[in-house]
Tab-separated table of C-alpha atoms in Angstrom:
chain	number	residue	atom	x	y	z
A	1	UNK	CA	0.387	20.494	-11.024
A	2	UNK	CA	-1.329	22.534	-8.158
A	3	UNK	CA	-4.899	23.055	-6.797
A	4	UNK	CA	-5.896	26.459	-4.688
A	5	UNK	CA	-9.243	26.322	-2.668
A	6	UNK	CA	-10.775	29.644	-2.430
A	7	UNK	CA	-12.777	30.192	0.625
A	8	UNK	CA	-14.245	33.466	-1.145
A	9	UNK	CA	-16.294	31.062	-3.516
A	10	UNK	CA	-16.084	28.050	-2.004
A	11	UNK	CA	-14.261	26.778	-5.704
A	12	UNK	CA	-10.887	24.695	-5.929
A	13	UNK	CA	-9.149	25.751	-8.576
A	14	UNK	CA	-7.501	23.061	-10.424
A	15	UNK	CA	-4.057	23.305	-12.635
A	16	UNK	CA	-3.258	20.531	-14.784
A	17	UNK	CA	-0.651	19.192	-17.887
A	18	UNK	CA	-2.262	17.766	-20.932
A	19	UNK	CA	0.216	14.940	-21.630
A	20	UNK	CA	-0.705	14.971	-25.164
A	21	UNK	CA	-0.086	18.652	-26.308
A	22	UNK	CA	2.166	19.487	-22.805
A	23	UNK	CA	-0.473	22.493	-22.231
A	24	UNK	CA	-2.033	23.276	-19.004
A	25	UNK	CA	-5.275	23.199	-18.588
A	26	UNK	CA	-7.495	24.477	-15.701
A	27	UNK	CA	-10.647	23.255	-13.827
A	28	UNK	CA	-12.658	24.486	-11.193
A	29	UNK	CA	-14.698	22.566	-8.474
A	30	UNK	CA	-16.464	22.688	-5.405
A	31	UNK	CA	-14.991	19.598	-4.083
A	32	UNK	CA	-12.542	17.321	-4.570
A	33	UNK	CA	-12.347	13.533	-4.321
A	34	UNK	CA	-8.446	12.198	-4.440
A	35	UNK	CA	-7.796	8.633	-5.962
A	36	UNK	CA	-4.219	8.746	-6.869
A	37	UNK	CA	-3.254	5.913	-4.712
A	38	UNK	CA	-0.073	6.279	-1.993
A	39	UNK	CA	2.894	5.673	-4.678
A	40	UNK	CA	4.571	7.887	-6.932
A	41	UNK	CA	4.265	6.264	-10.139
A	42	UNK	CA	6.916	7.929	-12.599
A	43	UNK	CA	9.900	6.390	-10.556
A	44	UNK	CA	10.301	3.599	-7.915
A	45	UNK	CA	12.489	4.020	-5.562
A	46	UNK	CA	16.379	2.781	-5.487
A	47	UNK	CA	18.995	3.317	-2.569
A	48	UNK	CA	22.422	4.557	-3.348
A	49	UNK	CA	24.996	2.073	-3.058
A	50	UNK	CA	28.556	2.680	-2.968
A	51	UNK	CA	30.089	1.929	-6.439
A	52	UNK	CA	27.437	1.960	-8.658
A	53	UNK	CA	28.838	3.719	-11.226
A	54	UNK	CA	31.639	1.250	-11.359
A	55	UNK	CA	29.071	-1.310	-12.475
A	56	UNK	CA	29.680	-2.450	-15.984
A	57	UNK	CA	26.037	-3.967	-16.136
A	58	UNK	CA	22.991	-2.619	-16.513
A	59	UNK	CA	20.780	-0.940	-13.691
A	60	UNK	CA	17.171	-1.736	-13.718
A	61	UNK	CA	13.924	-0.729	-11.709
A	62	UNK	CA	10.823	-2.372	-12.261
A	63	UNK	CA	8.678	0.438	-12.036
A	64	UNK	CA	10.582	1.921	-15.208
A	65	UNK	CA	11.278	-1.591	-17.268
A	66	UNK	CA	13.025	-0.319	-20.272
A	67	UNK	CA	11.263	-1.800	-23.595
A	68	UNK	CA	14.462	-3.052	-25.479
A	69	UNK	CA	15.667	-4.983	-22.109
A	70	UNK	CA	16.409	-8.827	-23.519
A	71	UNK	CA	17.128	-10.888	-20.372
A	72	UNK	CA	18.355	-13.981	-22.941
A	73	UNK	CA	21.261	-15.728	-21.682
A	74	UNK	CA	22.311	-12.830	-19.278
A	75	UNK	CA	22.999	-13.557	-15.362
A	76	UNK	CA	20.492	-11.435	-13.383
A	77	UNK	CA	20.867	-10.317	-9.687
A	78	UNK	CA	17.372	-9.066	-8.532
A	79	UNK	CA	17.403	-7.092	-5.248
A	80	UNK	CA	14.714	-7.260	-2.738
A	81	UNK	CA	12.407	-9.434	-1.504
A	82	UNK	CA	8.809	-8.651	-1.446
A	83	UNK	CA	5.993	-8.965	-4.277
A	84	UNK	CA	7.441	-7.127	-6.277
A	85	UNK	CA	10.490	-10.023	-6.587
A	86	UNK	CA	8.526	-12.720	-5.699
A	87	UNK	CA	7.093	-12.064	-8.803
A	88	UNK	CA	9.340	-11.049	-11.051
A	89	UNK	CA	11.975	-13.737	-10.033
A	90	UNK	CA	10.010	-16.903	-11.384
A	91	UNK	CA	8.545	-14.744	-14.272
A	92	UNK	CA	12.157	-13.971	-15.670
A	93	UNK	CA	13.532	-17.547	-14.457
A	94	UNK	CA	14.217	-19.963	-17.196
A	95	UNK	CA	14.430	-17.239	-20.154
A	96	UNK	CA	17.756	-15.531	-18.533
A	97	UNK	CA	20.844	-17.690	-17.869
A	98	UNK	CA	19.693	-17.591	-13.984
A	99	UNK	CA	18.581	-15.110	-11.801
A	100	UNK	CA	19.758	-14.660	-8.006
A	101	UNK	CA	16.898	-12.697	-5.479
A	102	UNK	CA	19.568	-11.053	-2.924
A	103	UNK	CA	17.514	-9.969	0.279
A	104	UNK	CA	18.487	-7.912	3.292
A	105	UNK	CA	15.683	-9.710	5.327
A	106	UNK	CA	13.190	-12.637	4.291
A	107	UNK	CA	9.694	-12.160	3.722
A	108	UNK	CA	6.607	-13.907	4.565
A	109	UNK	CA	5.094	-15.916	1.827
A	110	UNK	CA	1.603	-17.743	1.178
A	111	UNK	CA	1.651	-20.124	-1.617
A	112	UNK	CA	-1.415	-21.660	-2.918
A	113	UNK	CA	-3.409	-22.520	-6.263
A	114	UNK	CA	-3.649	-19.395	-7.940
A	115	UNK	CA	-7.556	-20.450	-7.859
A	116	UNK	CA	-10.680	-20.301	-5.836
A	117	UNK	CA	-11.818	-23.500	-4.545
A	118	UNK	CA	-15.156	-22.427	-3.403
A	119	UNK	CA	-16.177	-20.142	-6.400
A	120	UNK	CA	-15.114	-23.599	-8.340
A	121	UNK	CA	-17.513	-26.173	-6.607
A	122	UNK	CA	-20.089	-23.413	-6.533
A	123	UNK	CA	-19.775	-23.116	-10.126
A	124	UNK	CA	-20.113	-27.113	-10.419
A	125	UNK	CA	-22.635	-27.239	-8.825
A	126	UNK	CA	-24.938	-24.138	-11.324
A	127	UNK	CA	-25.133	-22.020	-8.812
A	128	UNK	CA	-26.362	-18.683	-9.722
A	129	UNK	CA	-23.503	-16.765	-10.022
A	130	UNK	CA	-24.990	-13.316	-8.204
A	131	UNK	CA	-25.112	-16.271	-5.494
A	132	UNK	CA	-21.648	-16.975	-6.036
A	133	UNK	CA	-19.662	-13.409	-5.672
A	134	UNK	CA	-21.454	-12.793	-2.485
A	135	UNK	CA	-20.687	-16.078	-1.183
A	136	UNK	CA	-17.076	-16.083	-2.047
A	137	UNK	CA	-16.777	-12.107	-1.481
A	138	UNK	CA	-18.191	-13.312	2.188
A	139	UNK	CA	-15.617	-16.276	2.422
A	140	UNK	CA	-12.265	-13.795	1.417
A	141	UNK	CA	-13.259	-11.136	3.991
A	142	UNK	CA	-14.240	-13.974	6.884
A	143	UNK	CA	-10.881	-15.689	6.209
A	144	UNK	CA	-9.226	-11.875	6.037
A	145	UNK	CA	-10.575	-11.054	9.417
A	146	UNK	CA	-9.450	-14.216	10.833
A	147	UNK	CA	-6.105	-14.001	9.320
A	148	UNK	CA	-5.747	-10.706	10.694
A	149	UNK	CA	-7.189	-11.481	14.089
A	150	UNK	CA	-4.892	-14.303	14.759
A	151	UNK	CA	-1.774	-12.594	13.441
A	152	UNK	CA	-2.564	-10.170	16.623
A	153	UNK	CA	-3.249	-12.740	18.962
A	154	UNK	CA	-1.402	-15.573	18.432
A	155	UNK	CA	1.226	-14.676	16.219
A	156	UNK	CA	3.862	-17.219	16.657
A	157	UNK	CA	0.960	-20.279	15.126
A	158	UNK	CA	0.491	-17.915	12.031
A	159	UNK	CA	4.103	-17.784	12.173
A	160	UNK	CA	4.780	-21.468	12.033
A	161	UNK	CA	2.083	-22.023	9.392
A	162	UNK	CA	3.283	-19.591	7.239
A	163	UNK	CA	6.981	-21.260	7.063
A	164	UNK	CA	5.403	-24.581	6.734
A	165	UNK	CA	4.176	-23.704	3.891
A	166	UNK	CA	7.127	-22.564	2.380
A	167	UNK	CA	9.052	-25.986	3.975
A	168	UNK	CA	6.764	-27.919	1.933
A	169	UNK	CA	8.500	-26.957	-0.598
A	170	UNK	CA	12.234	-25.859	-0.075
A	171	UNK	CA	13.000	-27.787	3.384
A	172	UNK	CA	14.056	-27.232	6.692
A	173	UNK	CA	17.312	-25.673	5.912
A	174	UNK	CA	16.246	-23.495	3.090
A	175	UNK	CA	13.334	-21.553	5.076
A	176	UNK	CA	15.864	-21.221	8.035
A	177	UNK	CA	18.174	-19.515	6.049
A	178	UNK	CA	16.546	-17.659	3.893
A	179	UNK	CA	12.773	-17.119	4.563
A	180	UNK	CA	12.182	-17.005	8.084
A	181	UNK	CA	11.750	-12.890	8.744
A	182	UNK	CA	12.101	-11.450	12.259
A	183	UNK	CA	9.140	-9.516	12.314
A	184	UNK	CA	5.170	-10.388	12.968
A	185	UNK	CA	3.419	-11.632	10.505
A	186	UNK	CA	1.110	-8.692	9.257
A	187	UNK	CA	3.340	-6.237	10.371
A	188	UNK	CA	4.370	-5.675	6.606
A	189	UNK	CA	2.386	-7.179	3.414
A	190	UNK	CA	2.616	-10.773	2.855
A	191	UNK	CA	3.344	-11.977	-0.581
A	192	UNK	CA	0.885	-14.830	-2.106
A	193	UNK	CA	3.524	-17.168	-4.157
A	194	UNK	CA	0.899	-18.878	-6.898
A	195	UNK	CA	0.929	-22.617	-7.530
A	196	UNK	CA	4.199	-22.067	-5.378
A	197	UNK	CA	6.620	-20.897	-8.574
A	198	UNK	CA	9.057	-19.182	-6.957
A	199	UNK	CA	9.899	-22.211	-4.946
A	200	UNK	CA	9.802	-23.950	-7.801
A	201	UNK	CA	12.287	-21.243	-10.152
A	202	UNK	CA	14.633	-22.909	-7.196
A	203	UNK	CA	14.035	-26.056	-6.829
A	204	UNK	CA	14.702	-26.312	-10.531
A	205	UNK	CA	18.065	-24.461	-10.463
A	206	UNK	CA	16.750	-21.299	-12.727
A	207	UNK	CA	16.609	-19.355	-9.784
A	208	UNK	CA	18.591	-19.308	-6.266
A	209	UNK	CA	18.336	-16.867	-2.704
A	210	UNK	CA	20.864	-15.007	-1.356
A	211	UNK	CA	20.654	-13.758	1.998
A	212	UNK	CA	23.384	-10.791	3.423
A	213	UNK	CA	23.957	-6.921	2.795
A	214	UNK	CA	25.407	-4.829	0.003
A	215	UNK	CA	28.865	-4.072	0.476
A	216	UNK	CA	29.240	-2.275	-2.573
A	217	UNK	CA	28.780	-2.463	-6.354
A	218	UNK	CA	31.853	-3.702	-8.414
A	219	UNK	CA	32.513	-3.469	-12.473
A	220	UNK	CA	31.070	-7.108	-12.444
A	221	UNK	CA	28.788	-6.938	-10.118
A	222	UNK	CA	27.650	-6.574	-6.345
A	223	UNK	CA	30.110	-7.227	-3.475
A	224	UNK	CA	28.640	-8.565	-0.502
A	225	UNK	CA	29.071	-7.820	4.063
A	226	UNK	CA	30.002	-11.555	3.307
A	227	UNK	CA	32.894	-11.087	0.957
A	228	UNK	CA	30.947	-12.592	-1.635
A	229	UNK	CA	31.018	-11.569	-5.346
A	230	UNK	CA	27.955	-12.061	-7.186
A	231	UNK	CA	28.257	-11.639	-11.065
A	232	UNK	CA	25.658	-10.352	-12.992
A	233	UNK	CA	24.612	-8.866	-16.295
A	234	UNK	CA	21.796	-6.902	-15.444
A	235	UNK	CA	20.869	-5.854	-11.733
A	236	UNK	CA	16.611	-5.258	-10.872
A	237	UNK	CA	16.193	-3.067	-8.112
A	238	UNK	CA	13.388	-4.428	-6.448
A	239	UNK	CA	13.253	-1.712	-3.954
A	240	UNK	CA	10.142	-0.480	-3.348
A	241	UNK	CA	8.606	2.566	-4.194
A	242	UNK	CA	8.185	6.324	-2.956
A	243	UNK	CA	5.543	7.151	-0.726
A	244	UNK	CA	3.155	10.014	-2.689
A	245	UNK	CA	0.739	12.104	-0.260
A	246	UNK	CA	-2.622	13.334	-2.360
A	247	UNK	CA	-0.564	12.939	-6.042
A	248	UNK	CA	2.577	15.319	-4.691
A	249	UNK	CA	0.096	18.179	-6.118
A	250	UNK	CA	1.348	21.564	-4.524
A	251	UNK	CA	-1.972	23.027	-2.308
A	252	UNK	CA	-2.871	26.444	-1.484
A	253	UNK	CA	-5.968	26.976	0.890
A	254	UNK	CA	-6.154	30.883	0.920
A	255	UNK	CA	-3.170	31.449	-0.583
A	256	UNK	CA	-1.585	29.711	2.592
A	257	UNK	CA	0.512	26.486	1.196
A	258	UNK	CA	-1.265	23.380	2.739
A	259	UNK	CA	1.650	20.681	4.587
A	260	UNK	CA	0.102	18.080	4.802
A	261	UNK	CA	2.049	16.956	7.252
A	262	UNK	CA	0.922	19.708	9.952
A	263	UNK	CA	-2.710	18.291	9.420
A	264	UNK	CA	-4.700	15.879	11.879
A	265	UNK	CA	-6.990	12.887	9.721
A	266	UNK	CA	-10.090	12.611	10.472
A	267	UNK	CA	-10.642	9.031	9.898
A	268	UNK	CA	-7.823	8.459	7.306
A	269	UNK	CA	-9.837	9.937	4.872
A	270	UNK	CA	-10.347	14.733	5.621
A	271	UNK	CA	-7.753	16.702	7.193
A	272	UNK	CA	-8.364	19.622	9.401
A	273	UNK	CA	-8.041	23.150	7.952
A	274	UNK	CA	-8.345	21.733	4.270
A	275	UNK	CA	-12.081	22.124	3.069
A	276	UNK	CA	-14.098	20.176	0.655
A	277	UNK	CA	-11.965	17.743	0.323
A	278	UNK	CA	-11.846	13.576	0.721
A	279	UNK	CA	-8.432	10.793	0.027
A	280	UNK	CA	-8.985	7.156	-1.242
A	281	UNK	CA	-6.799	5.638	0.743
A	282	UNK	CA	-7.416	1.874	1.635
A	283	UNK	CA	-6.644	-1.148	3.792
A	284	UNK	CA	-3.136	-2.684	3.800
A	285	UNK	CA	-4.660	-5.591	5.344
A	286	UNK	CA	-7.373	-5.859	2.512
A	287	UNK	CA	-8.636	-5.164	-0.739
A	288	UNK	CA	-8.043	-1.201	-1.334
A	289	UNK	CA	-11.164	-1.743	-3.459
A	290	UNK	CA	-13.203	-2.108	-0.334
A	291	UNK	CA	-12.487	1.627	1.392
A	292	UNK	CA	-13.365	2.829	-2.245
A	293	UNK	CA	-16.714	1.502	-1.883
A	294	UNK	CA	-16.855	2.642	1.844
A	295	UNK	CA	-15.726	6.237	0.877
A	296	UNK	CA	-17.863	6.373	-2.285
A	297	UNK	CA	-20.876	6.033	-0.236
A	298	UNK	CA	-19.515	8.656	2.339
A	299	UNK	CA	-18.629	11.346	-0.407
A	300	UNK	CA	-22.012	10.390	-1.828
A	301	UNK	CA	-23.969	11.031	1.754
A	302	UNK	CA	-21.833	13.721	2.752
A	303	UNK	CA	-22.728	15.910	-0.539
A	304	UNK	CA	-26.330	15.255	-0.405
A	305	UNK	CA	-26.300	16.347	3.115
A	306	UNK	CA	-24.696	19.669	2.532
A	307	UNK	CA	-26.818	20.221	-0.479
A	308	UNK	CA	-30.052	19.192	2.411
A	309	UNK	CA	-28.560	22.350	4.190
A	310	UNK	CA	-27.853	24.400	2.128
A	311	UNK	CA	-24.152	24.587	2.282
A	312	UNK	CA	-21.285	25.002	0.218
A	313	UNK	CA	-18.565	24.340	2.358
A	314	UNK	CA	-17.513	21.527	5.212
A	315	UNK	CA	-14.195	21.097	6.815
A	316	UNK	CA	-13.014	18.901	10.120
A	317	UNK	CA	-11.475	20.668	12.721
A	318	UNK	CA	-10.650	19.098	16.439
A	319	UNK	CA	-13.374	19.197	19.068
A	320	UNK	CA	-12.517	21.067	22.151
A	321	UNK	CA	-12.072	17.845	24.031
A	322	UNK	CA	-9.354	16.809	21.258
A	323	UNK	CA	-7.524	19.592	21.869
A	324	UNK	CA	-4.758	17.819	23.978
A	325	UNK	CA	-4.777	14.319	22.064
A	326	UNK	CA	-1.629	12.960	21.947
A	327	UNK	CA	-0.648	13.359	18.679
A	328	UNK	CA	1.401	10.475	16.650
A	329	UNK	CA	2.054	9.058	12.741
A	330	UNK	CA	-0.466	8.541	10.209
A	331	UNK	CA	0.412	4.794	10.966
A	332	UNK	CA	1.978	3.317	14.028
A	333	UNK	CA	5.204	1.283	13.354
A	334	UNK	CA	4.696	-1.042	15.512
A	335	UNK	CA	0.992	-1.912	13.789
A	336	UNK	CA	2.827	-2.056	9.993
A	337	UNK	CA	5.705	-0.613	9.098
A	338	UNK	CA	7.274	-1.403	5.591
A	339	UNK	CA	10.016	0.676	4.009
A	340	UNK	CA	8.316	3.297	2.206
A	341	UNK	CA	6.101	4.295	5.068
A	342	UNK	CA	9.285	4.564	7.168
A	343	UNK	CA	11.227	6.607	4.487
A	344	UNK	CA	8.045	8.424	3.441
A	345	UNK	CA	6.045	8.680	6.780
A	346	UNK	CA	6.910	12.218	8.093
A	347	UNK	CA	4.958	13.493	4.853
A	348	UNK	CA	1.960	11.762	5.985
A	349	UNK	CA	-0.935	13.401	8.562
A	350	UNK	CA	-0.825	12.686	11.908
A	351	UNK	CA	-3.163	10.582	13.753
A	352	UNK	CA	-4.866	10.745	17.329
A	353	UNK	CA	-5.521	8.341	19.950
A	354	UNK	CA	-9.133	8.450	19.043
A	355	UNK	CA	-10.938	6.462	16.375
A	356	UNK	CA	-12.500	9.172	14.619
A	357	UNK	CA	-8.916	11.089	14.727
A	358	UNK	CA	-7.089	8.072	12.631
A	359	UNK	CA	-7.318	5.343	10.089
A	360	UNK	CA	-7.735	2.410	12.008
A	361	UNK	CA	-7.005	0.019	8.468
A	362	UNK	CA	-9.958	-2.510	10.020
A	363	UNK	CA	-12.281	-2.755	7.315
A	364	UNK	CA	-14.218	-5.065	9.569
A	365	UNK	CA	-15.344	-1.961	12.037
A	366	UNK	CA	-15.019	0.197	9.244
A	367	UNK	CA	-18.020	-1.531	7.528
A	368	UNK	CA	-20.026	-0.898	10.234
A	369	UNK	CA	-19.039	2.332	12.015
A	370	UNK	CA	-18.681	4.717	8.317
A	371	UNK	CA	-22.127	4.353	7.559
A	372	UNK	CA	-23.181	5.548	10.837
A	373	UNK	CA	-21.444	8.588	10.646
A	374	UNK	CA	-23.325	11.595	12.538
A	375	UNK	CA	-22.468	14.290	9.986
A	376	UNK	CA	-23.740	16.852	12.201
A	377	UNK	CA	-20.985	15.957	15.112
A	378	UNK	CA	-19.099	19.136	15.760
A	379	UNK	CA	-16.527	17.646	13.893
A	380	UNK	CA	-18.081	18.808	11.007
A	381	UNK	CA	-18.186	22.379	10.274
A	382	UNK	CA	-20.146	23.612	7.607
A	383	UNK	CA	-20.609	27.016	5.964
A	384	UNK	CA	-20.599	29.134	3.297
């Protein structure tokens, strides 16, 4: 519900519902570590289209599947086009009469097995298997970097291999039409198609790709820029999601509400004039997993080192040669930029033009430079 940090007694004071009884309960701390992710999970998000409540069919979001939902012989137009389709569409594909993915924009794709070949072989072959998760962790994260790398440098060959993979598949004409994007690869999350099934929903008529814009909805259905009509039964909104800062908790530091959105990041990760406080917030480029482990050994260092001193409190605040930084968004758009950062990003910190003033989202320097952190850079200001 709300937190208050109290610089008094150096104690956050914690207000939260008990979803079992509906009571509110209270906790207090002396610091607090934030996992609740970057998406609000009670609703995803849906645009408003002209007409909707014309529709005769049923409106669906993912993020809120209803439990007595029966797909069986109904005609199902699923909007969108990222994972969150990608997946669904082949999932539902063959148990509804057919299922159409209509997409404002294609998305890049990466089918494969939806297997490791290495941890395989290495298995075959009795290798210890402590042996084998830091081989293959090594492998991922080399082939990560790369991948990443290239999609900087040279991003018209990741282009082309990316649609090849896709034209192995569907053909020329298919990935010009409908899944060739206009933006970098990288520049929003790429969507890993297993054992190809999407393509294969298609090729096998259960499943087909529309590409155009929303006119409006109609009683039976979606009108189209086009002209086109498509019927359906039951529409998916595979939309996306809303962007959540720190779990949408209200915060008070000294009574004074906290916006986050006035706040500078140090690092992606504190935020000057809040104290005692740390966000999990990971890569978009690779596993979120890894920034937890490369923020659990920061919190971890951090604590002990105030408790060396003898301190209660720490908090960032901008060194005097920061003072005229050119501020700018948490994350560039021109870096990444997918639709609920841009609908979502003004709620977000801002970022400097400095490394230790923004979330760079490059696990490979991050590995190296967050254990190296000098807590006692001015940056840091501790008291009590």
């Amino acid at each position: 519900l709300k937190t208050a940090w109290s610089s008094l007694d150096n104690t956050w004071t914690v207000e939260a519902l008990r979803l079992d009884t509906n009571e509110t309960v209270t906790f207090t701390c002396n610091f607090l570590w934030m996992c609740q992710g970057y998406y609000r999970h009670d609703v995803g998000y849906t645009p408003e289209w002209e007409g909707m409540e014309d529709y005769s069919g049923r409106i669906v979001h993912p993020q809120n599947w209803p439990q007595d939902l029966d797909l069986t012989g109904k005609r199902v137009l699923l909007i969108g086009s990222g994972a969150t389709a990608a997946t669904l569409a082949p999932a539902i594909a063959g148990k509804c009469a057919h299922v159409t993915m209509l997409q404002r924009s294609p998305t890049y794709f990466i089918p494969g097995r939806n297997a490791n070949e290495l941890a395989d072989i290495l298995r075959q072959l009795e290798i210890d298997e402590t042996w084998i998760h830091e081989i293959v962790r090594r492998k991922i994260l080399f082939d990560g970097g790369e991948f990443t790398r290239r999609s900087f440098e040279e991003p018209e060959a990741v282009r082309d291999e990316l649609l090849a993979g896709v034209r192995a598949f569907l053909g020329d004409e298919a990935v010009k039409e409908h899944f060739t994007p206009k933006y970098r690869p990288w520049s929003q999350r790429i969507a890993f198609v297993p054992d190809g099934d999407l393509f294969k929903a298609v090729i096998d008529g259960h499943a087909s790709v529309v590409t155009d814009e929303i006119d409006r909805f109609v009683p039976e259905g979606v009108k189209l820029k086009s002209g086109k009509v498509i019927e359906a039964d039951v529409v998916v909104t595979a939309t996306g999601f809303h962007l959540s800062v720190l779990g949408d908790i209200a915060m008070t530091v000294d009574g004074k509400p906290v916006d986050m959105s006035k706040t500078v990041t140090y690092r992606g990760m504190m935020f000057t004039g809040v104290p005692n406080l740390v966000w999990v917030f990971g890569y978009f480029r690779a596993s979120w997993t890894l920034r937890v482990d490369l923020l659990g050994d920061f919190v971890c260092r951090l604590l002990k080192h105030m408790k060396t001193r003898g301190v209660k409190r720490v908090t960032v605040e901008l060194r005097p040669e920061d003072k005229d930084m050119p501020l700018g968004p948490w994350m560039d758009p021109e870096d990444f930029n997918p639709g609920y950062l841009q609908r979502g990003g003004h709620l977000l910190p801002r970022a400097g033009n400095k490394p230790e003033w923004r979330h760079t989202q490059d696990y490979w320097r991050e590995k190296d430079e967050l254990p190296k952190i000098d807590l006692d850079d001015p940056i840091f200001r501790y008291g009590n």
